[in-house]
Coordinates of C-alpha atoms and ligand atoms in Angstrom, one line a residue:
X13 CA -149.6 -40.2 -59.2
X14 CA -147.9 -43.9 -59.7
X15 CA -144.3 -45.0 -60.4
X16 CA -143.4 -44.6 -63.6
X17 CA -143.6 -48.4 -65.3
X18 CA -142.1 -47.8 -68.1
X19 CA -138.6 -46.6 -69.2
X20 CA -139.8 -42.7 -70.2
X21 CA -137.1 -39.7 -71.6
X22 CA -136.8 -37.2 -70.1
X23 CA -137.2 -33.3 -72.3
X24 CA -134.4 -32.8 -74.9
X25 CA -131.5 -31.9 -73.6
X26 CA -131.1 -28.2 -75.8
X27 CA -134.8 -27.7 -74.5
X28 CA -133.0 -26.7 -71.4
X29 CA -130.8 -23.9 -73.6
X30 CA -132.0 -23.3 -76.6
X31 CA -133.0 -19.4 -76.8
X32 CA -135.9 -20.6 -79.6
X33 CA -137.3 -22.9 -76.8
X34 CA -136.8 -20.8 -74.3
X35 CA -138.7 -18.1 -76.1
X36 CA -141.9 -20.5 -77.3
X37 CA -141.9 -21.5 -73.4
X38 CA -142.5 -17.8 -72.5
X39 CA -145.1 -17.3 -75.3
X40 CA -146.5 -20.7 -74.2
X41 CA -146.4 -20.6 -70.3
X42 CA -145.3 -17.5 -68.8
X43 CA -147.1 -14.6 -71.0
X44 CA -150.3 -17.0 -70.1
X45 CA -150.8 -18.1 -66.5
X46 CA -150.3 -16.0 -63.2
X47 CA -147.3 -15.3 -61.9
X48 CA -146.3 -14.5 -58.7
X49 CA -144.5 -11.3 -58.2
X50 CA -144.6 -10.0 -54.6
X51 CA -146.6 -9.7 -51.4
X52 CA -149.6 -7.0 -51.0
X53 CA -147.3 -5.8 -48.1
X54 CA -144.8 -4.3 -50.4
X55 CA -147.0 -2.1 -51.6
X56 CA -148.4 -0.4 -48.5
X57 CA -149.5 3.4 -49.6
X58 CA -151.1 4.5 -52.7
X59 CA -148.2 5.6 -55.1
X60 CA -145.8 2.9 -54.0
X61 CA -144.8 0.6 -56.9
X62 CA -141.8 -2.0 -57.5
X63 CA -140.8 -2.6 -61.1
X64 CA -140.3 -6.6 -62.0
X65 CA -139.5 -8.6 -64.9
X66 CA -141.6 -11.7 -66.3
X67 CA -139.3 -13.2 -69.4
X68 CA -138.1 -10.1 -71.1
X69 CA -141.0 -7.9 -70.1
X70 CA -140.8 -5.2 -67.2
X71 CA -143.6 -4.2 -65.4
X72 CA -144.9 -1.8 -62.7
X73 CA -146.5 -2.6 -59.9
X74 CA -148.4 0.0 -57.9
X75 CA -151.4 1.0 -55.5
X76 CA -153.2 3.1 -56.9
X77 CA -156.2 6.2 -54.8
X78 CA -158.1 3.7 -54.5
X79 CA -155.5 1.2 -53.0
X80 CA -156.4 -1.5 -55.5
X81 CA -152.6 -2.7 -56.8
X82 CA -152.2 -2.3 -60.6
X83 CA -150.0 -3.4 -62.8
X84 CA -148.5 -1.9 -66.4
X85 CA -146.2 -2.4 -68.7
X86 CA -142.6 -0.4 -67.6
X87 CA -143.1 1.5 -71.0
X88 CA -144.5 4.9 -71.7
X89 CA -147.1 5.2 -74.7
X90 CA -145.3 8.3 -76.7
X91 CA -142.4 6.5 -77.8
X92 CA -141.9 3.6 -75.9
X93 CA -139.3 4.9 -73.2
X94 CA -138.4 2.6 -70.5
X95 CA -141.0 4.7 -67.8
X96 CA -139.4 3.5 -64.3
X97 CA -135.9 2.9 -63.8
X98 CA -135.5 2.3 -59.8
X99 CA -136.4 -1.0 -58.5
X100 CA -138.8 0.3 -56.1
X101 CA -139.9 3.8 -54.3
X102 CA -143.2 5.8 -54.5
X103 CA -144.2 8.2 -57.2
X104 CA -143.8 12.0 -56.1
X105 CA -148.0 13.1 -56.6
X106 CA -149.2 10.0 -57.6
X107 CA -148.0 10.3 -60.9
X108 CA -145.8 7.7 -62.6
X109 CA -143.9 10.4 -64.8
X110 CA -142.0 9.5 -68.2
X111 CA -138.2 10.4 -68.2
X112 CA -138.2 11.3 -71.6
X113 CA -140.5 13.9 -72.6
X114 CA -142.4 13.5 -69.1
X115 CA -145.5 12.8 -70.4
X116 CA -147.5 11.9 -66.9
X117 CA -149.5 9.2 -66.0
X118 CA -152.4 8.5 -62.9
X119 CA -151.8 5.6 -60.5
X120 CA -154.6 4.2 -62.7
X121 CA -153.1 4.4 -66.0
X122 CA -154.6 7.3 -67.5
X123 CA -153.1 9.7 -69.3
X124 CA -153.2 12.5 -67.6
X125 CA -150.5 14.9 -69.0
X126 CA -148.4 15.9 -72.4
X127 CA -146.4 19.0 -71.5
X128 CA -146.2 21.6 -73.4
X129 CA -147.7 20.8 -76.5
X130 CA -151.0 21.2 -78.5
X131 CA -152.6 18.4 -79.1
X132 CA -154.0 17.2 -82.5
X133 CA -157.2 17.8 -82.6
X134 CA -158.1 14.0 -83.4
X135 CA -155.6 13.1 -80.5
X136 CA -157.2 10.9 -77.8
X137 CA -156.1 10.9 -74.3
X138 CA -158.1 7.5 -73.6
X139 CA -156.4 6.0 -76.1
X140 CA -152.8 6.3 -74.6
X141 CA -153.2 4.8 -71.1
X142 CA -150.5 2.7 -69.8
X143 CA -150.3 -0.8 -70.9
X144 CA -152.5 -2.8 -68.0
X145 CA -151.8 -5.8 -67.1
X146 CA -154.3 -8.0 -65.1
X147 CA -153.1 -8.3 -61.1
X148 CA -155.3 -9.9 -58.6
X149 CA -154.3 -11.0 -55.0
X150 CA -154.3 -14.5 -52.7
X151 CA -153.8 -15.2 -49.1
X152 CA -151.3 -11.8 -49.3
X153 CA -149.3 -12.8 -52.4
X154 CA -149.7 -10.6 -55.4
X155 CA -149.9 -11.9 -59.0
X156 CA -150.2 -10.8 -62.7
X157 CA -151.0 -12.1 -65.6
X158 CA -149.6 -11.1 -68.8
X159 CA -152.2 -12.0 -71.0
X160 CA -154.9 -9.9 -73.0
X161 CA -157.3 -12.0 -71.7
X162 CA -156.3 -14.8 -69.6
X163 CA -157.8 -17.9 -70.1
X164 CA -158.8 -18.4 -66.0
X165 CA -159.3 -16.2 -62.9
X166 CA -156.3 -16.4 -60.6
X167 CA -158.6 -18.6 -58.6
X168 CA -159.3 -21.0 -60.9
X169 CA -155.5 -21.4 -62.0
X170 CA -154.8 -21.7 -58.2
X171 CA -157.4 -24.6 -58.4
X172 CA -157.6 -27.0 -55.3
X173 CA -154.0 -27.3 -55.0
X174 CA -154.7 -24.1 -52.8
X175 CA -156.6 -25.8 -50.4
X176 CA -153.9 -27.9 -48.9
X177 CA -152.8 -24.1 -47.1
X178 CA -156.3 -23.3 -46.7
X179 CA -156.4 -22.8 -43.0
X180 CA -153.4 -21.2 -42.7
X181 CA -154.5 -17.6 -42.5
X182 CA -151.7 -16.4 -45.4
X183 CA -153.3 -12.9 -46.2
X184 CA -152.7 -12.2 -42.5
X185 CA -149.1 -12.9 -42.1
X186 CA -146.0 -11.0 -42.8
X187 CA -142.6 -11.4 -44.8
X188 CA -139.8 -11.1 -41.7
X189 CA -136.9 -12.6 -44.0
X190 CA -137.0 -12.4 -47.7
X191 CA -133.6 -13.7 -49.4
X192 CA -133.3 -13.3 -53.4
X193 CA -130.8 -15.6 -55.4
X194 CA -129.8 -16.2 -58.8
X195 CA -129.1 -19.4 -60.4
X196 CA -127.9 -20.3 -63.5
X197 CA -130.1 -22.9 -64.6
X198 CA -133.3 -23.1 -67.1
X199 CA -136.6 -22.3 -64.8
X200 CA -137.4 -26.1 -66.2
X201 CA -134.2 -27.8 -64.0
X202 CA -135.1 -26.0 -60.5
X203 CA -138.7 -27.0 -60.9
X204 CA -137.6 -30.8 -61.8
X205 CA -135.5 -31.0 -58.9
X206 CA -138.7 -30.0 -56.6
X207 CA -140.7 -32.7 -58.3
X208 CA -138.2 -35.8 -57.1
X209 CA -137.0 -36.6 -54.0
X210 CA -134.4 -39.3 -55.5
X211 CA -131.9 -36.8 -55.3
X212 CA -132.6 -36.2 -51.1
X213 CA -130.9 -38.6 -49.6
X214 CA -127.4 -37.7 -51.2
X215 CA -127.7 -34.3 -51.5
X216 CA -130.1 -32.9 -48.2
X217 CA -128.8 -35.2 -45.3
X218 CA -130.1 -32.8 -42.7
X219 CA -133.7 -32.5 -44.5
X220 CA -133.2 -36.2 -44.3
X221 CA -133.2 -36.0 -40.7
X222 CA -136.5 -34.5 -40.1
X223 CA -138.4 -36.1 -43.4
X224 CA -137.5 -40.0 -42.4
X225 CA -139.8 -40.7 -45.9
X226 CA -136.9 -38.6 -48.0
X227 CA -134.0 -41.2 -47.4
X228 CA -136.2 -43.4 -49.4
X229 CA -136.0 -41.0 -52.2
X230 CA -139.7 -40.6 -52.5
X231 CA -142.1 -37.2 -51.8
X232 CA -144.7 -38.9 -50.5
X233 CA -146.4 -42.1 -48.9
X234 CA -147.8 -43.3 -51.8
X235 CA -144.4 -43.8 -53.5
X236 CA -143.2 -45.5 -50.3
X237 CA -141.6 -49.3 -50.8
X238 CA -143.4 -49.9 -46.9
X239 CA -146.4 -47.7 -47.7
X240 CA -149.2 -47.2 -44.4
X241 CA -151.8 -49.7 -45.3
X242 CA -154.9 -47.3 -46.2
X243 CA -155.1 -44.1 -48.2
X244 CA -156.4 -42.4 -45.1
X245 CA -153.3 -43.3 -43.1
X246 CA -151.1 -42.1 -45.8
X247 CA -153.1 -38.6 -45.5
X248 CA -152.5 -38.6 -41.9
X249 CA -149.0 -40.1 -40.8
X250 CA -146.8 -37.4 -39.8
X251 CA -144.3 -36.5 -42.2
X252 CA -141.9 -35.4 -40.0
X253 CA -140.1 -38.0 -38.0
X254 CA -141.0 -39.1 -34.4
X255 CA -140.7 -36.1 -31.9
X256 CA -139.8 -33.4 -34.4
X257 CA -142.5 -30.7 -35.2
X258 CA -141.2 -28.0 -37.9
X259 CA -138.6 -27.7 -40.7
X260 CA -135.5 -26.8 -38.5
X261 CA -132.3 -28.6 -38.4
X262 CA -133.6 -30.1 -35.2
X263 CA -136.9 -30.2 -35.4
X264 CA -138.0 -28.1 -33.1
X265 CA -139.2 -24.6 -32.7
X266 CA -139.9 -22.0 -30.2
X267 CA -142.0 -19.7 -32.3
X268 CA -145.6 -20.2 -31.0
X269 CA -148.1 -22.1 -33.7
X270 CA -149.8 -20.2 -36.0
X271 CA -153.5 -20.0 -35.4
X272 CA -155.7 -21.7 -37.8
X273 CA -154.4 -25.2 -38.9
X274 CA -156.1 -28.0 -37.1
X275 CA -154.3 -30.4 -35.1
X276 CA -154.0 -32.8 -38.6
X277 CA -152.5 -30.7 -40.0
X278 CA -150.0 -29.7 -37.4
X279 CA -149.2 -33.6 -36.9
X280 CA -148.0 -33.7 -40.8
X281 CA -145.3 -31.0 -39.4
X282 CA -145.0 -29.9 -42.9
X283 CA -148.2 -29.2 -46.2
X284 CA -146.8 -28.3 -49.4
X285 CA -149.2 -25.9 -52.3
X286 CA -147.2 -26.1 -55.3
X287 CA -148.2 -24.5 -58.2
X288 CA -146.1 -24.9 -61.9
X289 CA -144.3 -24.1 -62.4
X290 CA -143.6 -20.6 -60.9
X291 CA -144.2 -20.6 -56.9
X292 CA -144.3 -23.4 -54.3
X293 CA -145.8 -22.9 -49.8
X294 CA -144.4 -25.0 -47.8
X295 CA -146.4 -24.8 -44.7
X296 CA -145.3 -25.6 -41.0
X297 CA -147.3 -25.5 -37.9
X298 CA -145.1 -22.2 -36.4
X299 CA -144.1 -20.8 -39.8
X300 CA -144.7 -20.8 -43.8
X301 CA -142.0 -20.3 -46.5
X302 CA -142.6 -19.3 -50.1
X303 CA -140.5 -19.8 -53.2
X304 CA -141.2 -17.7 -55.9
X305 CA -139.1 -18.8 -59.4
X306 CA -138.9 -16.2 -62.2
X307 CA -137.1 -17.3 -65.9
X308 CA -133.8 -14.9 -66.4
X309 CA -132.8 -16.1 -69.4
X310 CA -132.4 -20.0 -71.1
X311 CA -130.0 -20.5 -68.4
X312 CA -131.2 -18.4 -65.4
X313 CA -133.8 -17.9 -62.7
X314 CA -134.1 -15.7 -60.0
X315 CA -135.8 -17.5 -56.9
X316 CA -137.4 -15.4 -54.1
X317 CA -138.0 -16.9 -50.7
X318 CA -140.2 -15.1 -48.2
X319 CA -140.4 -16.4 -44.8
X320 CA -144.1 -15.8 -43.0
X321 CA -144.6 -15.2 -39.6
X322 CA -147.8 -13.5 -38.1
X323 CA -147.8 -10.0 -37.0
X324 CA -145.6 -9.1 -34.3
X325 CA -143.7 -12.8 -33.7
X326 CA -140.7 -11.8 -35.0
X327 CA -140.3 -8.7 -32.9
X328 CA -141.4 -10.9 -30.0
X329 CA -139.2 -13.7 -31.1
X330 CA -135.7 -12.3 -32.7
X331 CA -133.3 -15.0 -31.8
X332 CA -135.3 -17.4 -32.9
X333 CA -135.7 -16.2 -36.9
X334 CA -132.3 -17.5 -38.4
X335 CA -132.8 -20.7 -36.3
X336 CA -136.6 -20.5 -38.4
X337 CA -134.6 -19.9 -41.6
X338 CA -131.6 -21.8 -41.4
X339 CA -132.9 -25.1 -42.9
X340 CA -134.5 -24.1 -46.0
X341 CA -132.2 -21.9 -46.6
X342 CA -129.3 -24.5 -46.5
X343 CA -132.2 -26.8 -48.8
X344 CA -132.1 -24.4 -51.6
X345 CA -128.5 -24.2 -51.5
X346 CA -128.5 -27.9 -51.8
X347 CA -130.9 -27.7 -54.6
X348 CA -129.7 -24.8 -56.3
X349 CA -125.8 -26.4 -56.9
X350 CA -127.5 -29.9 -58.1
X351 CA -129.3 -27.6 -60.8
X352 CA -126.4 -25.6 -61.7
X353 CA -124.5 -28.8 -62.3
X354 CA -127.6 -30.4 -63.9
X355 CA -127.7 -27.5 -66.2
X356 CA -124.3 -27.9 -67.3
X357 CA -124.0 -31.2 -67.9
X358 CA -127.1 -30.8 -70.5
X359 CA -125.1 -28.9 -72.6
X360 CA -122.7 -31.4 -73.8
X361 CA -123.7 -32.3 -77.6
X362 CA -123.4 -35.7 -76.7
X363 CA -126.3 -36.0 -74.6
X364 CA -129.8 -35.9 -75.9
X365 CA -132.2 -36.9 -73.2
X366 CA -131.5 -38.3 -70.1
X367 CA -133.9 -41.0 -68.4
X368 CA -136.8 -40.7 -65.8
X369 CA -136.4 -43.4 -63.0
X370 CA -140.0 -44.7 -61.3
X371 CA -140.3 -42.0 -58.6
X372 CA -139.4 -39.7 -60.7
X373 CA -143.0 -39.6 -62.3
X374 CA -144.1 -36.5 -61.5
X375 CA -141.4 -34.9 -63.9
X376 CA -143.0 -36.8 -65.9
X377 CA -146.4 -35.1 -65.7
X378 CA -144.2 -31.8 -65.6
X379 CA -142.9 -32.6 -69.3
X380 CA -146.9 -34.1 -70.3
X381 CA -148.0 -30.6 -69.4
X382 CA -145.4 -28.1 -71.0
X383 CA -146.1 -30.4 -74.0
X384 CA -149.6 -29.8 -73.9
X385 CA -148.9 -26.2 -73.3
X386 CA -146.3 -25.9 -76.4
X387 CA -148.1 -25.1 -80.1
X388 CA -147.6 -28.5 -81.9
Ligands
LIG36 S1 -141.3 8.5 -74.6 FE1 -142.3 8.9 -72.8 S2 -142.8 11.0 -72.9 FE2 -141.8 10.5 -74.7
LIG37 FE1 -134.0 -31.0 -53.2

């Protein structure tokens, strides 16, 4: 990643409204890759589901006997009823039962029931399972994938980027704060705003504080005007400012560190795993956040944070979780009113494309990809 050397548009502006655009993108982007729906700790018994919606399509998500979590489309293959209407409980028997005509269904998918009816005698039950969608799991986070047959394994689309949290032992922790939001901007804005820092020193004074490096408006060393003179020190240089340890609006923390990352990476004092455009770690020696981004509509997303903590530290620690929580959360505020603005400001018909300044290059590789990922 360089600074952009050359004046370069930014996306047209009705691409951030446009219900067309807005339904090629899902075709294009979300129907393809894995998404990130939940943690493998909301689904704790066999039977338990929550219902959640990618674009315009509902799913379930469920354990099934076997306690492997599966996924289907939220509709039933008689007539197409809606199948689960509550956003979360457990099925009564293990049996995910239409409303309708209460045709019943195994944790699994199968068919299992069609009261009170003969069947034809051509009818095949195998050929009326539920509607699976693929679901596979990493470092406790659950994901699906839309698509027939998706073009990678969850791993691959992962790729190395997963790596920068690899010692932190994810699978293992647990969700003590989880705090869901709407915003109505295009899924496109929210992740834009994540990819720049330009905007940091106005709009997050207190991040400011702990991230010396933001108040040049740049994300990372490389982008710095008085960069450290090797690559290697730019790896290693704390990111968080002299004395301060965490993301709190002090710097400090009295959770106890989480076991696993390396004294490196507990010197950075803060390792991001970002991947687009859907769900972003941030990763702090005492404590990890997740931000999960789901598209509403052309001009809304839902955004789920989770806050990570290993087993049992919040119980031993209670005064000490909003203290945990209190910075990010007042980040995504920031964030979120900067892309509600942004998002309204697009939608004058005067305004066709705005401009990407230097640091603002990896927007650019943003816009390169979803271009790439677009049918021509
Ligand atoms: S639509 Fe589900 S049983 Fe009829
Ligand atoms: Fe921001």
């Amino acid at each position: 990643m360089t600074l952009l050397e050359r004046t370069t548009a930014s996306l047209p502006s009705d691409w951030y409204y446009d219900p067309a655009q807005y339904a090629r993108e899902l075709e294009a982007i979300w129907y393809r890759d894995w998404v990130c729906v939940g943690r493998v700790e909301d689904l704790r018994d066999a039977g338990e589901y929550f219902v959640v919606t990618v674009g315009d399509e509902s799913l379930v998500v469920t354990r099934d006997r076997e306690g492997q979590p599966r996924a289907f489309i939220n509709t039933c293959r008689h007539r197409g009823s809606r199948l689960c209407t509550t956003p979360r409980g457990r099925f009564p028997g293990g049996r995910i039962v239409c409303p309708y005509h209460a045709w019943s269904y195994a944790l699994s998918g199968e068919l299992l029931a069609t009261p009170k009816m003969e069947l034809p005698g051509d009818f095949r039950r195998e050929d009326h399972a539920l509607y699976a969608v693929h679901v596979d799991t990493w470092g406790g986070f659950l994901f699906v994938n839309l698509d027939k047959r998706p073009s990678s394994t969850l791993a691959g689309f992962l790729g190395e980027e997963a790596d920068n949290v690899r010692r932190w032992p994810l699978a293992e922790l647990v969700s003590v704060r989880r705090e869901v939001s709407t915003l109505a901007c295009n899924w496109k804005i929210f992740w834009e705003n994540y990819s720049e820092c330009y905007h940091c020193p106005g709009v997050h004074p207190e991040l400011c504080r702990v991230m010396p490096l933001y108040r040049e408006g740049v994300l990372s060393y490389e982008d710095s005007a008085m960069p450290p003179a090797t690559a290697d020190a730019q790896n290693t240089r704390p990111r968080v400012a002299p004395g301060f340890t965490t993301w709190t609006l002090d710097g400090q923390s009295k959770l106890p560190l989480i076991e696993g990352p390396d004294a490196h990476d507990r010197a950075l004092g803060v390792v991001f795993a970002s991947f687009t455009a859907s769900f972003f770690i941030v990763a702090h020696p005492d404590y990890v956040r997740s931000v999960r981004i789901m598209p509403k509509g052309p001009e809304l997303i839902e955004l789920t944070i989770d806050w990570l903590l290993p087993p049992g530290v919040a119980e031993r620690h209670p005064a000490e979780l909003e203290h945990m929580a209190a910075l990010g959360r007042l980040v995504v505020a920031q964030d979120g009113r900067v892309c509600e603005l942004n998002q309204q400001g697009l939608r004058s018909r005067r305004h066709r494309a705005g401009v990407l300044m230097p640091q603002e290059h990896a927007l650019a590789e943003f816009h390169d990809w979803l271009r790439s990922r677009l049918p021509a």
